[in-house]
PDB file of C-alpha atoms and ligand atoms in Angstrom:
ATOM      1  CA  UNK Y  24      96.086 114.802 125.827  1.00  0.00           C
ATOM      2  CA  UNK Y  25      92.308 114.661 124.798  1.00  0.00           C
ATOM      3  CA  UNK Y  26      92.171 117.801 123.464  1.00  0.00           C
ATOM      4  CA  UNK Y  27      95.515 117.222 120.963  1.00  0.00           C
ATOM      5  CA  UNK Y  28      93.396 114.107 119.799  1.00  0.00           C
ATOM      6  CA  UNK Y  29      90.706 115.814 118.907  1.00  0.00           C
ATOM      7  CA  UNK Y  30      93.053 118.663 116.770  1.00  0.00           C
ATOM      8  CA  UNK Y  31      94.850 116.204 115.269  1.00  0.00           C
ATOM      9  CA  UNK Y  32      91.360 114.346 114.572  1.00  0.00           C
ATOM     10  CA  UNK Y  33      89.701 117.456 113.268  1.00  0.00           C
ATOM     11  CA  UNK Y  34      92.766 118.253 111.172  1.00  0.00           C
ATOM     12  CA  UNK Y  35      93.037 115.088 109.735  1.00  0.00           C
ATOM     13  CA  UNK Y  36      89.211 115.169 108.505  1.00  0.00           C
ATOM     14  CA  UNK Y  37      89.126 118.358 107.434  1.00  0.00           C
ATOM     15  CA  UNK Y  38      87.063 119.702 110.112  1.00  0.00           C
ATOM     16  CA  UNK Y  39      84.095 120.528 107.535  1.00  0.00           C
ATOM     17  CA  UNK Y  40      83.492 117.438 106.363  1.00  0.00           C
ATOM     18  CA  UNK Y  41      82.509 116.121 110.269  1.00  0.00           C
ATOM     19  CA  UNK Y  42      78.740 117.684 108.897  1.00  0.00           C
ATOM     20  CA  UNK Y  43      78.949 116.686 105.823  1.00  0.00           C
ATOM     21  CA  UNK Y  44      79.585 112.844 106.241  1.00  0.00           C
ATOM     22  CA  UNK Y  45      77.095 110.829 104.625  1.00  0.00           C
ATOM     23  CA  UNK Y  46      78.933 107.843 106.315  1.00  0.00           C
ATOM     24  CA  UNK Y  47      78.690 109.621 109.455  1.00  0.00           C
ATOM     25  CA  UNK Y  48      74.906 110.344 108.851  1.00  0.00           C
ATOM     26  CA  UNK Y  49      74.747 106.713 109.097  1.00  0.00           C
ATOM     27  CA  UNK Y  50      76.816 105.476 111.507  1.00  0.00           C
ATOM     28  CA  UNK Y  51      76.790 106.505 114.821  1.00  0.00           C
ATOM     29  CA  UNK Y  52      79.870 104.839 116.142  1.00  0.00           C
ATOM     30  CA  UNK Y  53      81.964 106.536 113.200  1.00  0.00           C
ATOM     31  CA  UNK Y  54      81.259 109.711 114.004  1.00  0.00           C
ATOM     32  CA  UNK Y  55      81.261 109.311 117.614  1.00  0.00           C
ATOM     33  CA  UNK Y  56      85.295 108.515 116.955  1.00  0.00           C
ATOM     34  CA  UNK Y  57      85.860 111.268 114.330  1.00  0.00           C
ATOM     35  CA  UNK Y  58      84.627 113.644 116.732  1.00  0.00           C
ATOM     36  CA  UNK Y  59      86.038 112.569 119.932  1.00  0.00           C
ATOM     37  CA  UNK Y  60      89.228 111.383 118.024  1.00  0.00           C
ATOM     38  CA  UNK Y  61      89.207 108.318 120.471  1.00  0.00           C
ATOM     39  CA  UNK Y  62      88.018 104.659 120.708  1.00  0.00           C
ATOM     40  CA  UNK Y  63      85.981 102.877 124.224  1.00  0.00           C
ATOM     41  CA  UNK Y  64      87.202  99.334 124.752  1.00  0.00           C
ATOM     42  CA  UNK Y  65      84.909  97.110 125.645  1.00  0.00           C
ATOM     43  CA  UNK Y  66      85.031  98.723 129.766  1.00  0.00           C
ATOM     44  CA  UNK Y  67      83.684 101.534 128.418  1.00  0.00           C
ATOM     45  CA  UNK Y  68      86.929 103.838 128.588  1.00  0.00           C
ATOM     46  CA  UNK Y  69      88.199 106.373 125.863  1.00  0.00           C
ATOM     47  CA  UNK Y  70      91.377 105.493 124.687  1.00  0.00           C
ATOM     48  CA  UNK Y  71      92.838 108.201 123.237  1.00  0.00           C
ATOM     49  CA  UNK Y  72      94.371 107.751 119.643  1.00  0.00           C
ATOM     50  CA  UNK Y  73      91.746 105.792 117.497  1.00  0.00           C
ATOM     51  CA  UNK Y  74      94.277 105.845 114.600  1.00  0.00           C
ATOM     52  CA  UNK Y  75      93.123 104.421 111.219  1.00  0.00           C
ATOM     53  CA  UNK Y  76      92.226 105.811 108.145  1.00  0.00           C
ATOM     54  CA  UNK Y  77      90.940 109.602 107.910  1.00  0.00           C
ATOM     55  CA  UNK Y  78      87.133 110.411 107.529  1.00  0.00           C
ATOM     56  CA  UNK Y  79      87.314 111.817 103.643  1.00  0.00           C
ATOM     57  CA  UNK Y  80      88.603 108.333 102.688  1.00  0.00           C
ATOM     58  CA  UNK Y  81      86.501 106.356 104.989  1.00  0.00           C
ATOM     59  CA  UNK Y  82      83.855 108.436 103.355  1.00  0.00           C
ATOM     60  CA  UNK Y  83      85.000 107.867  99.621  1.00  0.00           C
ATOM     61  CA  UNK Y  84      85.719 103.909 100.783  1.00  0.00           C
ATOM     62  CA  UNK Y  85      81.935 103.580 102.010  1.00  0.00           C
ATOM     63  CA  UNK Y  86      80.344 105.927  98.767  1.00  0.00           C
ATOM     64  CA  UNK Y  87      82.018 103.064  96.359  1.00  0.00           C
ATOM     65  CA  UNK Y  88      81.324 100.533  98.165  1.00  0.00           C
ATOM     66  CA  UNK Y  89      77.614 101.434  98.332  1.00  0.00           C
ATOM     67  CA  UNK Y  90      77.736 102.238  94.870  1.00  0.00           C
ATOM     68  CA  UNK Y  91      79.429  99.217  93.493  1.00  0.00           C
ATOM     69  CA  UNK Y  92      77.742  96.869  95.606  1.00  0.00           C
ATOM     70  CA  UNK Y  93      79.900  94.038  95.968  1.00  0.00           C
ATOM     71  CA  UNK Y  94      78.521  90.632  97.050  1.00  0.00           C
ATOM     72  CA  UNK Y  95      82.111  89.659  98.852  1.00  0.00           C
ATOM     73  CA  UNK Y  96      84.540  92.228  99.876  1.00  0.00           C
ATOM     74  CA  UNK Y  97      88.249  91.371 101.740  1.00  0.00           C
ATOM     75  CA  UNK Y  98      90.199  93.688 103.950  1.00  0.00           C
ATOM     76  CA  UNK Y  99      94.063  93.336 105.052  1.00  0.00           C
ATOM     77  CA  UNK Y 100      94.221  95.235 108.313  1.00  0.00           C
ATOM     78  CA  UNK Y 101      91.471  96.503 110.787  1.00  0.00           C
ATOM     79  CA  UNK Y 102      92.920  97.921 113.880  1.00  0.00           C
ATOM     80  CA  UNK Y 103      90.349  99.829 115.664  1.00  0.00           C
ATOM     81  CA  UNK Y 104      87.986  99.051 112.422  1.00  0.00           C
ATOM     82  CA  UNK Y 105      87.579 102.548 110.699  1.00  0.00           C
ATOM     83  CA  UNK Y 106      87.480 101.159 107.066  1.00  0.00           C
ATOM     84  CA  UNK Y 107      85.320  98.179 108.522  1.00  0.00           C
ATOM     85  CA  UNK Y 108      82.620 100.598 109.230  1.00  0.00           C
ATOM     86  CA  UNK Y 109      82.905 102.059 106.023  1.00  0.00           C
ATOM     87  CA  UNK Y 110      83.011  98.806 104.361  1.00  0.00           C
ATOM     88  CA  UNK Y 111      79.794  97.041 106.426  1.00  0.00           C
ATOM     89  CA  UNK Y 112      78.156 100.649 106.662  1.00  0.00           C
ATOM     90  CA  UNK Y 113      78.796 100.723 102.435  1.00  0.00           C
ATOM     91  CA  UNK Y 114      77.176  97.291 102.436  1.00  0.00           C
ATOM     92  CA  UNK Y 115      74.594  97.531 104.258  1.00  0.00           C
ATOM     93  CA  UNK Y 116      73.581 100.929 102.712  1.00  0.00           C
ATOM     94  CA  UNK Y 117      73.737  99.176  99.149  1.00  0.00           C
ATOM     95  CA  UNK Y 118      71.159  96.261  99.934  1.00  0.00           C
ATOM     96  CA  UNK Y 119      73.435  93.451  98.246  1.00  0.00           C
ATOM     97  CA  UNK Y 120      73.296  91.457 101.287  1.00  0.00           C
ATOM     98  CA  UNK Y 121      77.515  91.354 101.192  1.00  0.00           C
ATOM     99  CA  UNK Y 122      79.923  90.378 103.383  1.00  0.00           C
ATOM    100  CA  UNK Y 123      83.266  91.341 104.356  1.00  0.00           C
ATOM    101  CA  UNK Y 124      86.172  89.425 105.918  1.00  0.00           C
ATOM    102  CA  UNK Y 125      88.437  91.602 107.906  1.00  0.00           C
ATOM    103  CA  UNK Y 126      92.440  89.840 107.960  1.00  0.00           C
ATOM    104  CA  UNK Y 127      94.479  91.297 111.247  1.00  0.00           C
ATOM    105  CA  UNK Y 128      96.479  88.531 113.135  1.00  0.00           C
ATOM    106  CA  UNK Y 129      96.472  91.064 116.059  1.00  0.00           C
ATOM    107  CA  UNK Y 130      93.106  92.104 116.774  1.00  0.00           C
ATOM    108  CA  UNK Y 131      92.931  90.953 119.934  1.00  0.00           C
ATOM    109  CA  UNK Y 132      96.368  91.298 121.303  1.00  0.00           C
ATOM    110  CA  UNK Y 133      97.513  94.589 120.215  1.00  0.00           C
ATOM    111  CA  UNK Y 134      93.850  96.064 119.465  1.00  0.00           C
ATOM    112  CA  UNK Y 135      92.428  94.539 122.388  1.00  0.00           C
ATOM    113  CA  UNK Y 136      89.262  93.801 120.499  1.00  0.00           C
ATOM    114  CA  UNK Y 137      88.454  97.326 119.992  1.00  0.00           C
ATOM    115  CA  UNK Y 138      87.721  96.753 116.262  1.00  0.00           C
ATOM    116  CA  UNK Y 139      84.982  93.884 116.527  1.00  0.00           C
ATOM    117  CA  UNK Y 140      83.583  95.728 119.539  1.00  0.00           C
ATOM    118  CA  UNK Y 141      83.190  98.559 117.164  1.00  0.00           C
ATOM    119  CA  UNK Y 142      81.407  96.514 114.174  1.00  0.00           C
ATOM    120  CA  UNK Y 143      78.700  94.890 117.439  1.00  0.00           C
ATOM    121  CA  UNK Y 144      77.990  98.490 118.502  1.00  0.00           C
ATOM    122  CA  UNK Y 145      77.042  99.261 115.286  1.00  0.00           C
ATOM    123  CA  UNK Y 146      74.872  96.343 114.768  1.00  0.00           C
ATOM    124  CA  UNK Y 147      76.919  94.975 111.551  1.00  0.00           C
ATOM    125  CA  UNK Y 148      78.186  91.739 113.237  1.00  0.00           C
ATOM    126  CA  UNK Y 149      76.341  89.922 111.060  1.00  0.00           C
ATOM    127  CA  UNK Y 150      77.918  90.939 107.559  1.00  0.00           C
ATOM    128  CA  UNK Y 151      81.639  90.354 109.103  1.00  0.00           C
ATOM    129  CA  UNK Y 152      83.443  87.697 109.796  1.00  0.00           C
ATOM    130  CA  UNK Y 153      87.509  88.048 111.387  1.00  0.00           C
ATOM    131  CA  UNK Y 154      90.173  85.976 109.959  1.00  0.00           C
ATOM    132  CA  UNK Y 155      92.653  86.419 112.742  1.00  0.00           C
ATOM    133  CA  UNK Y 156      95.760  84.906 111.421  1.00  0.00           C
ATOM    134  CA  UNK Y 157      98.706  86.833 109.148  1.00  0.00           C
ATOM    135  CA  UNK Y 158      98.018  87.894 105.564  1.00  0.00           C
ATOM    136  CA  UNK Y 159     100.496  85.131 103.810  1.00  0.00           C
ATOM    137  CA  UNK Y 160      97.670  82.426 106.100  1.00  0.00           C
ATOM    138  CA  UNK Y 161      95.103  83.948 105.578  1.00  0.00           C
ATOM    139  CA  UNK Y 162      94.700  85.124 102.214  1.00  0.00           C
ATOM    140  CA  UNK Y 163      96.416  81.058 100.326  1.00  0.00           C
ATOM    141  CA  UNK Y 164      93.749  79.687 102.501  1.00  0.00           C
ATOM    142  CA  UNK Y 165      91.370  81.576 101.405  1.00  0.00           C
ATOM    143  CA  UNK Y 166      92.290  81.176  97.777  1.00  0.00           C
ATOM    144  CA  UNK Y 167      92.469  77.491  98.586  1.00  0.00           C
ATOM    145  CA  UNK Y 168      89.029  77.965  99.341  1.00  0.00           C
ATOM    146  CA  UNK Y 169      88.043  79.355  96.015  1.00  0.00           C
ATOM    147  CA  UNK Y 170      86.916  82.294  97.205  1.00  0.00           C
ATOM    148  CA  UNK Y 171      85.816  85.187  94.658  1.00  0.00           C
ATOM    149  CA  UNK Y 172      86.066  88.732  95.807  1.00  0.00           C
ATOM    150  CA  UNK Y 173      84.351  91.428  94.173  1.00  0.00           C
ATOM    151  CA  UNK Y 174      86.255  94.249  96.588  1.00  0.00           C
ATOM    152  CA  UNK Y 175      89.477  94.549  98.002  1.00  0.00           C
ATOM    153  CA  UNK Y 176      90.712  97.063 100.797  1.00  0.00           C
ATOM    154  CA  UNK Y 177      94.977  96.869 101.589  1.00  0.00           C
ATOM    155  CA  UNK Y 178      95.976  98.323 104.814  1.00  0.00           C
ATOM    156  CA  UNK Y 179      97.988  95.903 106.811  1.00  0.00           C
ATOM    157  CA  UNK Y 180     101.567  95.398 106.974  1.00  0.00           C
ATOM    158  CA  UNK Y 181     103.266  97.805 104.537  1.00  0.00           C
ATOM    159  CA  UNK Y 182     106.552  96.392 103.542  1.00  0.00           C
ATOM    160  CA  UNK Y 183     107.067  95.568  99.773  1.00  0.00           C
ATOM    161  CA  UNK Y 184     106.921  92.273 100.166  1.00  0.00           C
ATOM    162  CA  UNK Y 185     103.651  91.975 102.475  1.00  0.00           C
ATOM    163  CA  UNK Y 186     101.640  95.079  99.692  1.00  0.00           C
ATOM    164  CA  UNK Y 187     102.680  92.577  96.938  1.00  0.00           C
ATOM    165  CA  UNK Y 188     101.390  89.657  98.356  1.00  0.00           C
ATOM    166  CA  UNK Y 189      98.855  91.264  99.303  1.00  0.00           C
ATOM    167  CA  UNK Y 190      97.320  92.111  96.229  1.00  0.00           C
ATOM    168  CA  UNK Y 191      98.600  89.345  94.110  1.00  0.00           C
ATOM    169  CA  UNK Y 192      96.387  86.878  96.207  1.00  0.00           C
ATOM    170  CA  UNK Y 193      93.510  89.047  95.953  1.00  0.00           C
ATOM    171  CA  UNK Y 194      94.296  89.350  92.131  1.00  0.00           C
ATOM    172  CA  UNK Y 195      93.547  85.792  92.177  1.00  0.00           C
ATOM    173  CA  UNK Y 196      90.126  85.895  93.628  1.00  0.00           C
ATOM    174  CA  UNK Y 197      89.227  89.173  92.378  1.00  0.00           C
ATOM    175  CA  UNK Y 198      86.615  88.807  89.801  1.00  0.00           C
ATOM    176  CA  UNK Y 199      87.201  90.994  86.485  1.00  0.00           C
ATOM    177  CA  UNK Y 200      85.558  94.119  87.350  1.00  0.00           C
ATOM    178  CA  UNK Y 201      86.025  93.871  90.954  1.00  0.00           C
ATOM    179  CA  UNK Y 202      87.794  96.936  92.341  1.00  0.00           C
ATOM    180  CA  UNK Y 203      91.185  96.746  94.694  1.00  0.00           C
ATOM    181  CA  UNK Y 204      91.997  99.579  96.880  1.00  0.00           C
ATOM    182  CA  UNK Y 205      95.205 100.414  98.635  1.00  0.00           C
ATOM    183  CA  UNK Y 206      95.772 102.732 101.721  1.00  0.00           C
ATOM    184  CA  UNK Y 207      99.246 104.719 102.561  1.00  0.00           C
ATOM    185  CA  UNK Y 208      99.800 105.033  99.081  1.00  0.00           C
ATOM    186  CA  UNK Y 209     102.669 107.577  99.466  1.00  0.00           C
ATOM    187  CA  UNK Y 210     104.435 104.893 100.779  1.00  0.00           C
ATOM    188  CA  UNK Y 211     107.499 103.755  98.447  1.00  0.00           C
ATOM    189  CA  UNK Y 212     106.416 100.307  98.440  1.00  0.00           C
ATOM    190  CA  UNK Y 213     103.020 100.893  97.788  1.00  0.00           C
ATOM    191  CA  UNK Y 214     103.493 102.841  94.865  1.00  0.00           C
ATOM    192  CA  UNK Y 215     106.110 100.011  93.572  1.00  0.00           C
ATOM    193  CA  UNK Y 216     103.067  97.217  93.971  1.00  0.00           C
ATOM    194  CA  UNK Y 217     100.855  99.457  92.241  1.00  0.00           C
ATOM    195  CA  UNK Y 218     103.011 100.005  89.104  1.00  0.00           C
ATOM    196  CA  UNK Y 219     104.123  96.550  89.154  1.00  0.00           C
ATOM    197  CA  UNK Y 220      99.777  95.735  89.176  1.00  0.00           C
ATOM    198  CA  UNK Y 221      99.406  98.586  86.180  1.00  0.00           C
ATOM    199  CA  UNK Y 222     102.424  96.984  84.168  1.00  0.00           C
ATOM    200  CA  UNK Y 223     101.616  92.955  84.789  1.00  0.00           C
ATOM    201  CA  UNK Y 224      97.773  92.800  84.975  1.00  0.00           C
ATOM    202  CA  UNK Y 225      95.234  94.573  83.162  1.00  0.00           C
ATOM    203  CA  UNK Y 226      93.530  97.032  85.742  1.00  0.00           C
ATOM    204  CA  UNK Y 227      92.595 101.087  85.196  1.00  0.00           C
ATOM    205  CA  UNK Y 228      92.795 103.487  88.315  1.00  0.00           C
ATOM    206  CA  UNK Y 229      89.448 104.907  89.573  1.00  0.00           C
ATOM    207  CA  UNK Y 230      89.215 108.504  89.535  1.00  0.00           C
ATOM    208  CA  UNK Y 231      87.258 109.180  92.744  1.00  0.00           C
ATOM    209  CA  UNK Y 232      87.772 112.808  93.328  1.00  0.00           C
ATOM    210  CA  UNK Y 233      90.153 112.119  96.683  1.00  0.00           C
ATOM    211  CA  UNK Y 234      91.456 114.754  98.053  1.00  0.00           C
ATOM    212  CA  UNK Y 235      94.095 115.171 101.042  1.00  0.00           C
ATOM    213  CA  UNK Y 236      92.213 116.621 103.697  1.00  0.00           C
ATOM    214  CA  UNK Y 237      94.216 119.483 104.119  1.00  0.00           C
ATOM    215  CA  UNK Y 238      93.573 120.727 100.340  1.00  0.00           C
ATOM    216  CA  UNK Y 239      89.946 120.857  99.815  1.00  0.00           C
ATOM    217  CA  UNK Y 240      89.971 122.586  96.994  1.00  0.00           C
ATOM    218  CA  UNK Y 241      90.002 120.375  93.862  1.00  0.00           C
ATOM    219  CA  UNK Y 242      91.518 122.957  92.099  1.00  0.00           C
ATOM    220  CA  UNK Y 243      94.424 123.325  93.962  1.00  0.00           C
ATOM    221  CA  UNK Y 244      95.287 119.876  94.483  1.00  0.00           C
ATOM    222  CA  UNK Y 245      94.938 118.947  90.955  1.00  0.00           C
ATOM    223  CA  UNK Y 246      97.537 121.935  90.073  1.00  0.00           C
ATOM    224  CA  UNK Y 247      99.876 120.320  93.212  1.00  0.00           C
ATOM    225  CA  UNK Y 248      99.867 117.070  92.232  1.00  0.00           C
ATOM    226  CA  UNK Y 249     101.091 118.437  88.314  1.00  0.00           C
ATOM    227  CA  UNK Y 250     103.916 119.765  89.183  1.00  0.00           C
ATOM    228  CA  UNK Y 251     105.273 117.719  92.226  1.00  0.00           C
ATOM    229  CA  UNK Y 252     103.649 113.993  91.206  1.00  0.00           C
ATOM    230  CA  UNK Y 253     102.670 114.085  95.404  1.00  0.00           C
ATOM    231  CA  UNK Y 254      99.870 111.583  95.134  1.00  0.00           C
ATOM    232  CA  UNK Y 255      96.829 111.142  97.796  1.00  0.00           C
ATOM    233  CA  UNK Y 256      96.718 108.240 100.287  1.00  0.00           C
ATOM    234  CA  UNK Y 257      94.185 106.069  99.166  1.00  0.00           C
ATOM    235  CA  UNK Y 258      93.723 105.167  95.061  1.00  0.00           C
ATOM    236  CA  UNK Y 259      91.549 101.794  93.883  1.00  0.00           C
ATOM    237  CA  UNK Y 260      91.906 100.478  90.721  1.00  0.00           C
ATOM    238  CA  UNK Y 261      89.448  98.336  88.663  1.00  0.00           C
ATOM    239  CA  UNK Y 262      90.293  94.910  87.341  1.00  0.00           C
ATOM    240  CA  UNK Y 263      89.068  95.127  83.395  1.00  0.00           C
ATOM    241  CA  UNK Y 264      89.721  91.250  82.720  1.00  0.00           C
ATOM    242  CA  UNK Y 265      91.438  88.089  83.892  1.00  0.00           C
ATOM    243  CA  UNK Y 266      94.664  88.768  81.748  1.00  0.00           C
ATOM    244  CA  UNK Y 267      97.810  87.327  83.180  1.00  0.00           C
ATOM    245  CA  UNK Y 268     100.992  87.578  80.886  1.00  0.00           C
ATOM    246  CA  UNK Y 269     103.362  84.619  79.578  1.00  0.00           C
ATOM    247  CA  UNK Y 270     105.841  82.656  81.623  1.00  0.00           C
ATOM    248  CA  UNK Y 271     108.489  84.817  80.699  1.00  0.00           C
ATOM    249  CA  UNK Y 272     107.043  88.427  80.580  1.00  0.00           C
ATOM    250  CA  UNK Y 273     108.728  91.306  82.320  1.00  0.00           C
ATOM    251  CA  UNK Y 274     108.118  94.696  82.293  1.00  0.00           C
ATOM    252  CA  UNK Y 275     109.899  97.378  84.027  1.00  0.00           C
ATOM    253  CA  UNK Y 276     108.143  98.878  86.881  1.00  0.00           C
TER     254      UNK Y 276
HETATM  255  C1  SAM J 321      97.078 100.983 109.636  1.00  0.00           C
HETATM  256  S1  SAM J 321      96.371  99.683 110.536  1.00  0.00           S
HETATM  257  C2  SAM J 321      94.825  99.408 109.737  1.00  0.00           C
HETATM  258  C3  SAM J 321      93.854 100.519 109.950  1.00  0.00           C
HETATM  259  C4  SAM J 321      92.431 100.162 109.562  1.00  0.00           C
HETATM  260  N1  SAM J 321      92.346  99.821 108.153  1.00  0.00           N
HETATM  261  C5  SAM J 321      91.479 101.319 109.880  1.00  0.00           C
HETATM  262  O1  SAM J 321      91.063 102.042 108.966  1.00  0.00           O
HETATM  263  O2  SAM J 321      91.174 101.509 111.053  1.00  0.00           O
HETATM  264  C6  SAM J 321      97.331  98.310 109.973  1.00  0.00           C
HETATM  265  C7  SAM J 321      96.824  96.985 110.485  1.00  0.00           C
HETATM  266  O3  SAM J 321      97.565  95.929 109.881  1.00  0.00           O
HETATM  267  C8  SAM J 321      97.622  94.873 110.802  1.00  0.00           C
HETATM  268  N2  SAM J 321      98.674  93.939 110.406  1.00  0.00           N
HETATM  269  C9  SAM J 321      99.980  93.934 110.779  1.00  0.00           C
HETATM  270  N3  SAM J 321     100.613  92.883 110.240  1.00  0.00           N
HETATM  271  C10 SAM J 321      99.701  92.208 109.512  1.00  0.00           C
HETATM  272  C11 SAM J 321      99.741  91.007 108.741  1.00  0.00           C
HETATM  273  N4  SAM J 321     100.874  90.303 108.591  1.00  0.00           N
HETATM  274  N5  SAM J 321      98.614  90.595 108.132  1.00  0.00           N
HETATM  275  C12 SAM J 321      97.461  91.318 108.249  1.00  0.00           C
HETATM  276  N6  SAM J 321      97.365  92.442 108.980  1.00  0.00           N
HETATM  277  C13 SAM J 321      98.461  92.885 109.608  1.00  0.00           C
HETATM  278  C14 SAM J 321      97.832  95.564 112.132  1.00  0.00           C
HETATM  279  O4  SAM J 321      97.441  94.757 113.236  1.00  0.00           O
HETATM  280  C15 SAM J 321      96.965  96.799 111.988  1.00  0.00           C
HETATM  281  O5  SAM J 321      95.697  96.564 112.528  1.00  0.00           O
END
């Protein structure tokens, strides 16, 4: 069972990149999972299946994070806390002294605390704080709070509904220029949220370089996507300005 964890693990990043990793250069407890392909709870035991986004876009979330250095960043989903670690490890590597709040109403029910545990191995505790309530709480009370984000991460719940929500509260504290990324983008109802974000806000996609981690050739993939519009998991977008359109705009999406 440990061993199919690991294959699937070393599939899923590519296998090459494992020695490559900046992030994983950096942070111990990330590369301890990607190499294992499990998690310890807090007894110390391996639980197999650590889930969670794959190490080339961990590594591209934590190389834009360190490069944009954002004072506040917001997450929707941590699980196990993969794209934590590349969040706090991104913010800590940039020196801007930011934060990030992690949203997951089940951390310690379903995730039996794995992902916090995670973030206190790594010594990060103290740029992360846990909202542990439902997005559609969490993210009105945080608005409520006036709250400005300069970096937004969407993984939770991936209904249409919850990845429109989602973003459009984080629209709202998203300062122009801020960046908003989504995960499980070949998800229909991802890919609806983002063109409804391209066609009702003013925002330009980041061109990061993302590969799946099967094709590492650029080449290829760039010749893939052309002819069959397959598109890769994770894409982030920049916010240009605070644009909003008139009480009775629509555009088709
Ligand atoms: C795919 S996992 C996130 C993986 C994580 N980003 C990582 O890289 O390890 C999706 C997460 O969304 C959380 N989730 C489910 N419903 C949610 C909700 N209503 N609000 C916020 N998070 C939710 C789940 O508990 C789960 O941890």
């Amino acid at each position: 069972m440990r061993a199919v964890s690991v294959l699937r693990q070393r599939l899923s990043t590519g296998g090459r990149l494992l020695g490559q990793s900046q992030l994983l250069a950096r942070n111990d407890v990330l590369r301890e999972l990607f190499t294992s392909g499990c998690v310890r709870d807090a007894s110390g035991a391996l639980l197999d299946e650590a889930g969670g986004i794959s190490l080339s876009y961990a590594e591209a979330l934590y190389q834009l994070v360190r490069a944009r250095k954002p004072q506040l960043a917001v997450e929707v989903g941590m699980a196990n806390g993969i794209s934590t670690l590349a969040i706090l490890t991104g913010l800590r590597d940039s020196g801007s002294g930011g934060h990030l709040i992690s949203i997951d109403p089940h951390q310690g029910r379903s995730w039996r605390g794995v992902g916090v545990l995670q973030v206190c191995r790594a010594g990060l505790e103290d740029h992360h704080t846990l909202v542990e309530e439902p997005d559609y709480l969490a993210l009105p009370d945080l608005l409520r709070a006036n709250t400005r984000v300069d970096f937004a991460y969407i993984d939770g719940w991936h209904t249409f509904d919850h990845a429109l929500l989602n973003w459009w509260y984080l629209d709202k504290m998203l300062k122009p220029g801020g960046i908003v990324g989504f995960n499980d983008c070949r998800y229909r109802a991802v890919r609806r949220t983002i063109s409804f974000l391209l066609t009702h806000r003013s925002y330009r996609e980041l061109e990061l370089g993302i590969t799946p981690n099967i094709l590492r050739a650029p080449w290829l993939w760039r010749s893939i996507r052309r002819v069959s519009g397959w598109t890769v998991t994770d894409r982030y977008f920049e916010k240009l300005d605070a644009w909003e359109p008139d009480w009775d705009f629509y555009a088709p999406f």
